[in-house]
PDB file of C-alpha atoms in Angstrom:
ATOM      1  CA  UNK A   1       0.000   0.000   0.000  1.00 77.00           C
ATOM      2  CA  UNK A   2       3.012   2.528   0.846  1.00 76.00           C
ATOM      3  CA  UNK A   3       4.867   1.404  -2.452  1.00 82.00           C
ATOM      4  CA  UNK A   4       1.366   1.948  -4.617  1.00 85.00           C
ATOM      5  CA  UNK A   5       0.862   5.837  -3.066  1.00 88.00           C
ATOM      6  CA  UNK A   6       4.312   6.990  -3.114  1.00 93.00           C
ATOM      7  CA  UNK A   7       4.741  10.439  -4.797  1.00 91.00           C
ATOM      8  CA  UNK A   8       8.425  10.764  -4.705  1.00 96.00           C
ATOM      9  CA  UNK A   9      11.316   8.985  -4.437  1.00 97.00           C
ATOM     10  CA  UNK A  10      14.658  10.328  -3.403  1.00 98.00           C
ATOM     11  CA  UNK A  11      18.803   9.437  -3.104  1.00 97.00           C
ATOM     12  CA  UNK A  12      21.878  10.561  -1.079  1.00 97.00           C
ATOM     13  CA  UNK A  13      24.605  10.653  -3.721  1.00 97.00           C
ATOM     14  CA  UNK A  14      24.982   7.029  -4.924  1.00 96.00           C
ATOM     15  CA  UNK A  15      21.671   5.943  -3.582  1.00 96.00           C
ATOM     16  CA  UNK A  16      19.963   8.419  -6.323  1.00 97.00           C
ATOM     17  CA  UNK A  17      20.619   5.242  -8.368  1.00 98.00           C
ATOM     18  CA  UNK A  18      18.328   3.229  -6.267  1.00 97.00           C
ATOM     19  CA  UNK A  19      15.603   6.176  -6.072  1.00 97.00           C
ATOM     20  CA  UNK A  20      15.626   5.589  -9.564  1.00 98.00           C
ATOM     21  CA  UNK A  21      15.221   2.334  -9.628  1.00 97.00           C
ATOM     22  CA  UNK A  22      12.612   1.881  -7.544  1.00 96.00           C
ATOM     23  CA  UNK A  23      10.854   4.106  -9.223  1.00 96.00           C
ATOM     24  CA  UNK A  24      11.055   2.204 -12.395  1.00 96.00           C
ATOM     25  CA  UNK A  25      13.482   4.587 -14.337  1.00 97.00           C
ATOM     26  CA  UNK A  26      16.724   1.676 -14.496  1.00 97.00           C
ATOM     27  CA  UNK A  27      16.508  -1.481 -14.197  1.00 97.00           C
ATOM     28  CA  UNK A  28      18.208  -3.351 -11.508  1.00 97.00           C
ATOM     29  CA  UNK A  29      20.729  -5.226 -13.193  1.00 98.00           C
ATOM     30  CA  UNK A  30      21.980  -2.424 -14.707  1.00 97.00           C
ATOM     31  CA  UNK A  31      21.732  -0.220 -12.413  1.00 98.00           C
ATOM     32  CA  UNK A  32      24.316  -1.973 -10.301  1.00 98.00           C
ATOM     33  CA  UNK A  33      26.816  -2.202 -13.152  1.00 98.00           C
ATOM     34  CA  UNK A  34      26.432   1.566 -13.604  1.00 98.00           C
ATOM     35  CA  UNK A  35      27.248   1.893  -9.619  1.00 98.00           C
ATOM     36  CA  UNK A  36      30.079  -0.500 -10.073  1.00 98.00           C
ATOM     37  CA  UNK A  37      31.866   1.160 -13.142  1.00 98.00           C
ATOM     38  CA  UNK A  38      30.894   4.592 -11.220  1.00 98.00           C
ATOM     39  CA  UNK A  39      32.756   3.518  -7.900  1.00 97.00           C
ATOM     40  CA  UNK A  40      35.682   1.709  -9.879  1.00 97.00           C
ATOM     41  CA  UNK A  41      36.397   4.875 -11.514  1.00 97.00           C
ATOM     42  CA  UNK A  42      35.723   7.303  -8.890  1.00 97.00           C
ATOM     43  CA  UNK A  43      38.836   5.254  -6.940  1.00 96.00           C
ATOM     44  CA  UNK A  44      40.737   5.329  -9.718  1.00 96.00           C
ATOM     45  CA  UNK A  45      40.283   9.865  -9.582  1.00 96.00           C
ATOM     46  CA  UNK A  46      40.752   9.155  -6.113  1.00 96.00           C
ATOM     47  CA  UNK A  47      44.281   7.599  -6.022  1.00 95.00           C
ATOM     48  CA  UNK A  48      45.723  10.082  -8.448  1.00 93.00           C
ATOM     49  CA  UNK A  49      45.741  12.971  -5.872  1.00 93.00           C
ATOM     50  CA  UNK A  50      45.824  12.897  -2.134  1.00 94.00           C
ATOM     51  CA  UNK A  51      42.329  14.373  -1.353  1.00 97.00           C
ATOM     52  CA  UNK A  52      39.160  13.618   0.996  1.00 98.00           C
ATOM     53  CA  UNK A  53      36.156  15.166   2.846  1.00 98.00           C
ATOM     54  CA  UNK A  54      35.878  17.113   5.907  1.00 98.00           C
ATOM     55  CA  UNK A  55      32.116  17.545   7.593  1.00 98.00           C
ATOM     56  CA  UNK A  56      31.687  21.266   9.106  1.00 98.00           C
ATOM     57  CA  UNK A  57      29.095  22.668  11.182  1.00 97.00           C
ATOM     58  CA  UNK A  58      29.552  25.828  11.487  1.00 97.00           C
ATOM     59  CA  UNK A  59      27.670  29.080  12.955  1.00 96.00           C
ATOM     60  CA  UNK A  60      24.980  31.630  10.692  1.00 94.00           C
ATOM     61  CA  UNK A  61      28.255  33.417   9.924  1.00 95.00           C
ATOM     62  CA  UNK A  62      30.484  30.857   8.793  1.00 96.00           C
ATOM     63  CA  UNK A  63      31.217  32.061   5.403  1.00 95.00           C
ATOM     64  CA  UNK A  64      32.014  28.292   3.745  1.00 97.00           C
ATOM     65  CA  UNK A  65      33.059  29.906   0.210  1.00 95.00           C
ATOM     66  CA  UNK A  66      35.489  32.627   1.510  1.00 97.00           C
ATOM     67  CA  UNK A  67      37.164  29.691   3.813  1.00 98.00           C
ATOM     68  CA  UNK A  68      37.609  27.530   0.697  1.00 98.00           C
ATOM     69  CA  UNK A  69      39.268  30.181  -1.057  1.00 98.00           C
ATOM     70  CA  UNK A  70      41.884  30.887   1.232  1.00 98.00           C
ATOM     71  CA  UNK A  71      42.456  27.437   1.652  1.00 98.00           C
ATOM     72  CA  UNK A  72      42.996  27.139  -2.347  1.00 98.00           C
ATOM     73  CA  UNK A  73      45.183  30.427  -2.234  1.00 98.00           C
ATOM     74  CA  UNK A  74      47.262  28.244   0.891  1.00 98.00           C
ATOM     75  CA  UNK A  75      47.214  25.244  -1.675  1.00 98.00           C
ATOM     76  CA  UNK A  76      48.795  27.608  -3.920  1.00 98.00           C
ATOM     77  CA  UNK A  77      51.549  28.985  -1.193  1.00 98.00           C
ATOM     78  CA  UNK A  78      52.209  25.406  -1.276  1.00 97.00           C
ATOM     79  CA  UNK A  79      53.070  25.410  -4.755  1.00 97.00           C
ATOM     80  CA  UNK A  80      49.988  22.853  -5.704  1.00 97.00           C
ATOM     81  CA  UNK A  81      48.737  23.637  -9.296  1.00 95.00           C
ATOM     82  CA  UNK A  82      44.598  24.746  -9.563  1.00 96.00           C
ATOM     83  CA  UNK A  83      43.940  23.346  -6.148  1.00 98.00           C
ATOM     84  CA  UNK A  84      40.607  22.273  -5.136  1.00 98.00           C
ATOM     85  CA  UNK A  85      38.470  22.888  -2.161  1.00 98.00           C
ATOM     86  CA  UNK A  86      34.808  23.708  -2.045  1.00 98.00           C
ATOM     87  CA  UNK A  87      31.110  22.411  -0.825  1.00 98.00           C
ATOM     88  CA  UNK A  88      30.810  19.066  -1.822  1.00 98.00           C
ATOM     89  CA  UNK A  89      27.339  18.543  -0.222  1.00 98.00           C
ATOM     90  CA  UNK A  90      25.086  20.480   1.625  1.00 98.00           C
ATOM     91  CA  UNK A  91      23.472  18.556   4.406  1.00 97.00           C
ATOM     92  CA  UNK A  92      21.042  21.044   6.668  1.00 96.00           C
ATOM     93  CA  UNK A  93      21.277  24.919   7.820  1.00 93.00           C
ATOM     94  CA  UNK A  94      24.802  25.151   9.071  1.00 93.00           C
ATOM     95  CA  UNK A  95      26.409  21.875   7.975  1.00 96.00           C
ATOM     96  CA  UNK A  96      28.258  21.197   4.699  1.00 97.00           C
ATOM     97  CA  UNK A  97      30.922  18.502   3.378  1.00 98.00           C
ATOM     98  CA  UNK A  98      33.813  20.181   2.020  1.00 98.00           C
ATOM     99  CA  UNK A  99      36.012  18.230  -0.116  1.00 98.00           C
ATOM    100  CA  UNK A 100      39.003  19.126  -1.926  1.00 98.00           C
ATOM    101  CA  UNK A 101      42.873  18.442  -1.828  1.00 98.00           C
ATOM    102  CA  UNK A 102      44.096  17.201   1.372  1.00 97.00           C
ATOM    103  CA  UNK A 103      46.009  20.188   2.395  1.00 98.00           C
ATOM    104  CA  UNK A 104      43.263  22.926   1.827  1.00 98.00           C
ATOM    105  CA  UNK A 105      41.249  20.454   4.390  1.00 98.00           C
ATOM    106  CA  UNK A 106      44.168  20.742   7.211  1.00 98.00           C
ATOM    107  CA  UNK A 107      44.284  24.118   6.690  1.00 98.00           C
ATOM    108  CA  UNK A 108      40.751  24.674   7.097  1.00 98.00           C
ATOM    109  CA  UNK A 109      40.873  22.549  10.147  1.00 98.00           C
ATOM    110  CA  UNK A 110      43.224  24.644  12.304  1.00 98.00           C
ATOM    111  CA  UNK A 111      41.612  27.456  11.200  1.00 98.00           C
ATOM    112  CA  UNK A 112      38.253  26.318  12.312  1.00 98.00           C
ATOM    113  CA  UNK A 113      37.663  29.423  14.690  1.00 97.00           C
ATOM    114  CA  UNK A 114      38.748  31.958  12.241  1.00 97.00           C
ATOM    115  CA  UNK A 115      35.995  30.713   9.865  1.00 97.00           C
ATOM    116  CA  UNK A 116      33.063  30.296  12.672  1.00 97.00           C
ATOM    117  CA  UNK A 117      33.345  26.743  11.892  1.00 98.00           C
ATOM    118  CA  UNK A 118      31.930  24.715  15.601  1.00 97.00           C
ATOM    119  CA  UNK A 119      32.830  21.299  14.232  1.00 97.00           C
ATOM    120  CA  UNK A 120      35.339  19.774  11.986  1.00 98.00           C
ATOM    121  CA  UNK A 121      35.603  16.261  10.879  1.00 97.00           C
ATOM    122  CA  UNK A 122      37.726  14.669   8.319  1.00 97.00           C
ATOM    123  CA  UNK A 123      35.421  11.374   6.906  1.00 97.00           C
ATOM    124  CA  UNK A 124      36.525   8.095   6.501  1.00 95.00           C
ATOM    125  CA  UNK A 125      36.677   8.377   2.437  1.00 94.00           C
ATOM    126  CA  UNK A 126      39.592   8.042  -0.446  1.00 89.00           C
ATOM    127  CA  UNK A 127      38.560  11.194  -2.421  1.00 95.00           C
ATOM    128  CA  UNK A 128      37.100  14.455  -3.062  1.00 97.00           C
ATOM    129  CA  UNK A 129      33.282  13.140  -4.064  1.00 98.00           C
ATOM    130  CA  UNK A 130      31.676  15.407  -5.517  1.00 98.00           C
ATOM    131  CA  UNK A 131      34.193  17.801  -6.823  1.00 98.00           C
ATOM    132  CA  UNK A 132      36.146  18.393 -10.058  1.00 97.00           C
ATOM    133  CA  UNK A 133      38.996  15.854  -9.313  1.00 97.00           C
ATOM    134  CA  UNK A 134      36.280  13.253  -9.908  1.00 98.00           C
ATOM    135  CA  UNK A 135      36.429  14.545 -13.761  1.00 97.00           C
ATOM    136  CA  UNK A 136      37.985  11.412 -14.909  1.00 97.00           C
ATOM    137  CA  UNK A 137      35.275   9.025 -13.886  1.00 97.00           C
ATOM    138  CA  UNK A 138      33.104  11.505 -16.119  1.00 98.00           C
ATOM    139  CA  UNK A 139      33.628   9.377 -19.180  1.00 98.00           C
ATOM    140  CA  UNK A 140      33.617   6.097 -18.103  1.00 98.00           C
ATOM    141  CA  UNK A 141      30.043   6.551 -16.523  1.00 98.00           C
ATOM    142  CA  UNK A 142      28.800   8.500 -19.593  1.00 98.00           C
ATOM    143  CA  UNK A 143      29.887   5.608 -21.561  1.00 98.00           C
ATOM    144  CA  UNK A 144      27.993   3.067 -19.178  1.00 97.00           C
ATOM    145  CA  UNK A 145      24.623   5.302 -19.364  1.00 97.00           C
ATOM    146  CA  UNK A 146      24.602   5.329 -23.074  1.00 97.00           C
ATOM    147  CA  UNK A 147      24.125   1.618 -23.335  1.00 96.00           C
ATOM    148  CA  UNK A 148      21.193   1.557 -20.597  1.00 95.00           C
ATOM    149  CA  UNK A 149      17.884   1.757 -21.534  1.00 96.00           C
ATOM    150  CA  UNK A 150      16.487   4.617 -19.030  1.00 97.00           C
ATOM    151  CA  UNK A 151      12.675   5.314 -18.554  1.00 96.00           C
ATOM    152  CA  UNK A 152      10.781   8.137 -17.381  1.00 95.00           C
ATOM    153  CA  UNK A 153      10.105   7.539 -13.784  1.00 96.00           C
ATOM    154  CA  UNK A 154       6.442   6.215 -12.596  1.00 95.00           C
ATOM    155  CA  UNK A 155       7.129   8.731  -9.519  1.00 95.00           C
ATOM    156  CA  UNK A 156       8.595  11.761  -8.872  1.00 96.00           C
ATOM    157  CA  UNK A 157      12.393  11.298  -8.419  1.00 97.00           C
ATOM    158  CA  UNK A 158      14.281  14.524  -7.160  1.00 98.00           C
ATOM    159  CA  UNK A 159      17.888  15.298  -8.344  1.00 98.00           C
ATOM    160  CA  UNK A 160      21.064  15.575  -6.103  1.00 98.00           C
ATOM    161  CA  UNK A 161      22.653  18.198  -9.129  1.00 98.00           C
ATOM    162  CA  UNK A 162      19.571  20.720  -8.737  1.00 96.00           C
ATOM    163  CA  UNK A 163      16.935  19.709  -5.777  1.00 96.00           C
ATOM    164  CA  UNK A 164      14.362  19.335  -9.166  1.00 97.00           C
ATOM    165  CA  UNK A 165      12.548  16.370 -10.391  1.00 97.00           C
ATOM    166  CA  UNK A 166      13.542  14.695 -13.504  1.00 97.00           C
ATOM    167  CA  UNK A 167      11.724  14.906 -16.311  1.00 94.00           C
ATOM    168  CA  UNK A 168      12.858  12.416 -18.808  1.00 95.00           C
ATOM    169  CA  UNK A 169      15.084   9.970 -19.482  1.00 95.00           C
ATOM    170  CA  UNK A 170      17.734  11.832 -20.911  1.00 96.00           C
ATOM    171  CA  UNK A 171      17.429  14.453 -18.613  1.00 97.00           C
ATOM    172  CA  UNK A 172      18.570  11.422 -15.858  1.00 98.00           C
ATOM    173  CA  UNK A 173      21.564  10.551 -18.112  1.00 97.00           C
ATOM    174  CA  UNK A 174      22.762  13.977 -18.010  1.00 97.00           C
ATOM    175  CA  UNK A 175      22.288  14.989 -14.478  1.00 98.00           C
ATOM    176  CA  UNK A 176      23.852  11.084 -13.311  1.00 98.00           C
ATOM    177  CA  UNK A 177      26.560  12.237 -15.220  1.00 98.00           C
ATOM    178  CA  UNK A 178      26.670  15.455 -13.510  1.00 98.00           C
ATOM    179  CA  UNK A 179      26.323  14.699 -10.257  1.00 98.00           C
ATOM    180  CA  UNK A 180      29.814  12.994 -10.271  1.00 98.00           C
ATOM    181  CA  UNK A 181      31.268  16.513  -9.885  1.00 98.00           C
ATOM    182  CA  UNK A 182      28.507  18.051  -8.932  1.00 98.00           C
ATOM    183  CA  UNK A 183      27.571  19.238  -5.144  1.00 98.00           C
ATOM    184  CA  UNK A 184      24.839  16.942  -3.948  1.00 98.00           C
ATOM    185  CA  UNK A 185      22.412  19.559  -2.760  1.00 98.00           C
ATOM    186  CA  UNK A 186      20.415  17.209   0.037  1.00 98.00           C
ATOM    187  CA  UNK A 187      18.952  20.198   2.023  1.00 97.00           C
ATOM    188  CA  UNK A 188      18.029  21.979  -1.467  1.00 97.00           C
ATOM    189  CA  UNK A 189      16.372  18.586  -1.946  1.00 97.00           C
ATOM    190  CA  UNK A 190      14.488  18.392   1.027  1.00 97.00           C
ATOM    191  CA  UNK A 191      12.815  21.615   0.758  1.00 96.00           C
ATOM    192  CA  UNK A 192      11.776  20.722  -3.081  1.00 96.00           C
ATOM    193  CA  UNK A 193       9.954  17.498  -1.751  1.00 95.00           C
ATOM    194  CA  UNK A 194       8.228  18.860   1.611  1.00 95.00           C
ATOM    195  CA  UNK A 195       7.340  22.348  -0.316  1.00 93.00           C
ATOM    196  CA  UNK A 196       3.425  22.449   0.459  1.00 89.00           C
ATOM    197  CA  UNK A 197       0.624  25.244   1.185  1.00 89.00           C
ATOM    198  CA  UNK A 198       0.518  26.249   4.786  1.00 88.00           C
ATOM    199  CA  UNK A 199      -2.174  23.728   6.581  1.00 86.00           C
ATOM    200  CA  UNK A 200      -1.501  20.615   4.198  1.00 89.00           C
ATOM    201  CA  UNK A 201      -0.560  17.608   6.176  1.00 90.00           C
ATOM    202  CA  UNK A 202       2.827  16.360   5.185  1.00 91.00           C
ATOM    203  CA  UNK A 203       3.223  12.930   3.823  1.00 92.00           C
ATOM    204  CA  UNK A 204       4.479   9.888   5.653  1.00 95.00           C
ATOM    205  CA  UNK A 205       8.754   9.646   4.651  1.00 96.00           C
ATOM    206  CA  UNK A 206      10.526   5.952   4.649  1.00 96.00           C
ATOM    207  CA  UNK A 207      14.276   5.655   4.746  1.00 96.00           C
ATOM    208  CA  UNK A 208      15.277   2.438   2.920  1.00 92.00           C
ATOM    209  CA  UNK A 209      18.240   0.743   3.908  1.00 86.00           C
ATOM    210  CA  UNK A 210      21.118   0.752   7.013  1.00 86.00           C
ATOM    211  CA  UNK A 211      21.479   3.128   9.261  1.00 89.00           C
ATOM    212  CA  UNK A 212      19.024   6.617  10.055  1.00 94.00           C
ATOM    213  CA  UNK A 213      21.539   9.290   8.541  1.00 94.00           C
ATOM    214  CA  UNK A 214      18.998  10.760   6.226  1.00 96.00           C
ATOM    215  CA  UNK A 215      16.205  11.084   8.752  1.00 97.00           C
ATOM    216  CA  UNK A 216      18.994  13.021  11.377  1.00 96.00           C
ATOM    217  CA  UNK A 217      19.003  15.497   8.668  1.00 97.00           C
ATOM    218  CA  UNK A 218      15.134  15.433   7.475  1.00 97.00           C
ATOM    219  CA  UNK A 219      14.736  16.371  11.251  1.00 97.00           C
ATOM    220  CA  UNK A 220      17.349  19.434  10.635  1.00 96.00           C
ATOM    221  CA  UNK A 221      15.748  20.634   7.379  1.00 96.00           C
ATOM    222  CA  UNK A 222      11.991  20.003   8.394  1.00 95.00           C
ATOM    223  CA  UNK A 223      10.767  19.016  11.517  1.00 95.00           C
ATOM    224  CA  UNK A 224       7.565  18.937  11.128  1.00 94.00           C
ATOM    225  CA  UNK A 225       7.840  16.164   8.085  1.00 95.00           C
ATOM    226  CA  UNK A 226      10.408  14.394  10.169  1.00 97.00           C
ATOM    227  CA  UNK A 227       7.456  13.913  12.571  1.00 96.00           C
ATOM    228  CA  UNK A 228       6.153  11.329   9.746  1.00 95.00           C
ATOM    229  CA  UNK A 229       9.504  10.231   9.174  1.00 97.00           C
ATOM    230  CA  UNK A 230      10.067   5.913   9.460  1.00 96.00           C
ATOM    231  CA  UNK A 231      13.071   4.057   8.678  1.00 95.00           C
ATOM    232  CA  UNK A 232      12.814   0.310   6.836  1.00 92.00           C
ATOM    233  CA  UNK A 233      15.883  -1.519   7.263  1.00 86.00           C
ATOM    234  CA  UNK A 234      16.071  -3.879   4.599  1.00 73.00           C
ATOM    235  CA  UNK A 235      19.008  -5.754   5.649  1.00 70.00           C
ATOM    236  CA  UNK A 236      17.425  -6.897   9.261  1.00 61.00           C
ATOM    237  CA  UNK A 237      13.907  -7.824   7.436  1.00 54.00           C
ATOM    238  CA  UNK A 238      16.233 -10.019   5.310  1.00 56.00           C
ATOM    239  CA  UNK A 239      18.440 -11.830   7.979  1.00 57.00           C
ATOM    240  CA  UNK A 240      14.563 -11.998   9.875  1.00 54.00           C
ATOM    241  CA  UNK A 241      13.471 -14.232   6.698  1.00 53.00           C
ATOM    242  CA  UNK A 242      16.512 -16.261   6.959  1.00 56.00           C
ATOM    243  CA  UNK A 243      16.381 -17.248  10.440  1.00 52.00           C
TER     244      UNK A 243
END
């Protein structure tokens, strides 16, 4: 009965490929090829310069862009060539993922208190997700696309690239494409899916899959829809049916 009167579908950076699956856009199968040639060569961008992701919560006048510029001017002191360092996702009011070259990171971390930043941490990834080093898995996942049959979705899926829904299926090539080096814009997201007149009741919300991430920030962004917010962890209903 939920799967019959869903009216959008959503994904956190990789999981947009399962959003789109279940809502009848890929099909499995090849779905999970495309995520495997995606992750193979997002390692591969990964290994060719020292690089990662730090989370930040900062205060209302944390100025993320400014910080990430003087960290890429310190890249540059450094002697690093066209360094990278900017927001890599945007999470809820006052919490971002930078990502960028390793060094820009440090720097931003012991400057933390120039930048009003309250919280740093560096996250247990290889790379800069999300950024322009990931350029050279660009091709390989174009390539991969091409040779998948894509439908329009049977519900409303929402991009990570722009917070909008998709509206064809070549309009889902593109933007999976995209969103390699694009910022996933989560919070943009959120707003774009609970966006309702004043008195409408909200809609009930399932996470899908481990762990209650995307709900922590659902209750950030909106609390009011978080208060219809449920999480279905298909891995324990699964080890339930074995046993």
């Amino acid at each position: 009965q939920v799967v019959e009167s869903c009216v959008a579908a959503a994904g956190y950076s990789v999981g947009e490929f399962a959003a789109l699956v279940f809502a009848g856009a890929l099909g499995f199968a090849e779905a999970l090829y495309a995520v495997k040639v995606r992750a193979e060569a997002m390692q591969k961008a990964s290994e060719a310069v020292p690089s990662g992701m730090l989370s930040v919560i900062g205060r209302r006048e944390a100025n993320y862009k400014f910080a990430c510029l003087e960290a890429r001017k310190h890249c540059e002191s450094l002697g690093i060539e066209n360094p990278v360092c900017e927001i890599s996702n945007y999470l809820f009011p006052d919490s971002r993922v930078v990502a960028g070259h390793l060094q820009a990171l440090e720097f931003l971390q012991a400057n933390a208190r120039k930048y009003y930043f309250t919280r740093t941490n560096m996250l247990p990834v290889s790379g800069a997700f999300h950024t322009r080093l990931m350029e050279p898995a660009v091709e390989p996942l174009a390539e991969v696309l091409k040779s998948i049959e894509i439908q329009k979705p049977l519900v409303c899926v929402y991009s990570n690239v722009d917070g909008k829904k998709y509206m064809h299926s070549k309009h889902i090539e593109k933007l999976l494409v995209k969103q390699v080096v694009s910022p996933v814009m989560w919070e943009q997201t959120m707003h774009s899916v609970y966006e309702r007149k004043q008195g409408t009741e909200f809609p009930y919300t399932y996470e899908v899959g481990p762990g209650k991430q995307l709900g922590a920030v659902l209750k950030k962004c909106n609390l009011k829809a978080w208060k219809q917010y449920n999480h279905v962890d298909a891995l324990e209903d699964e080890e339930a049916a074995e046993t």
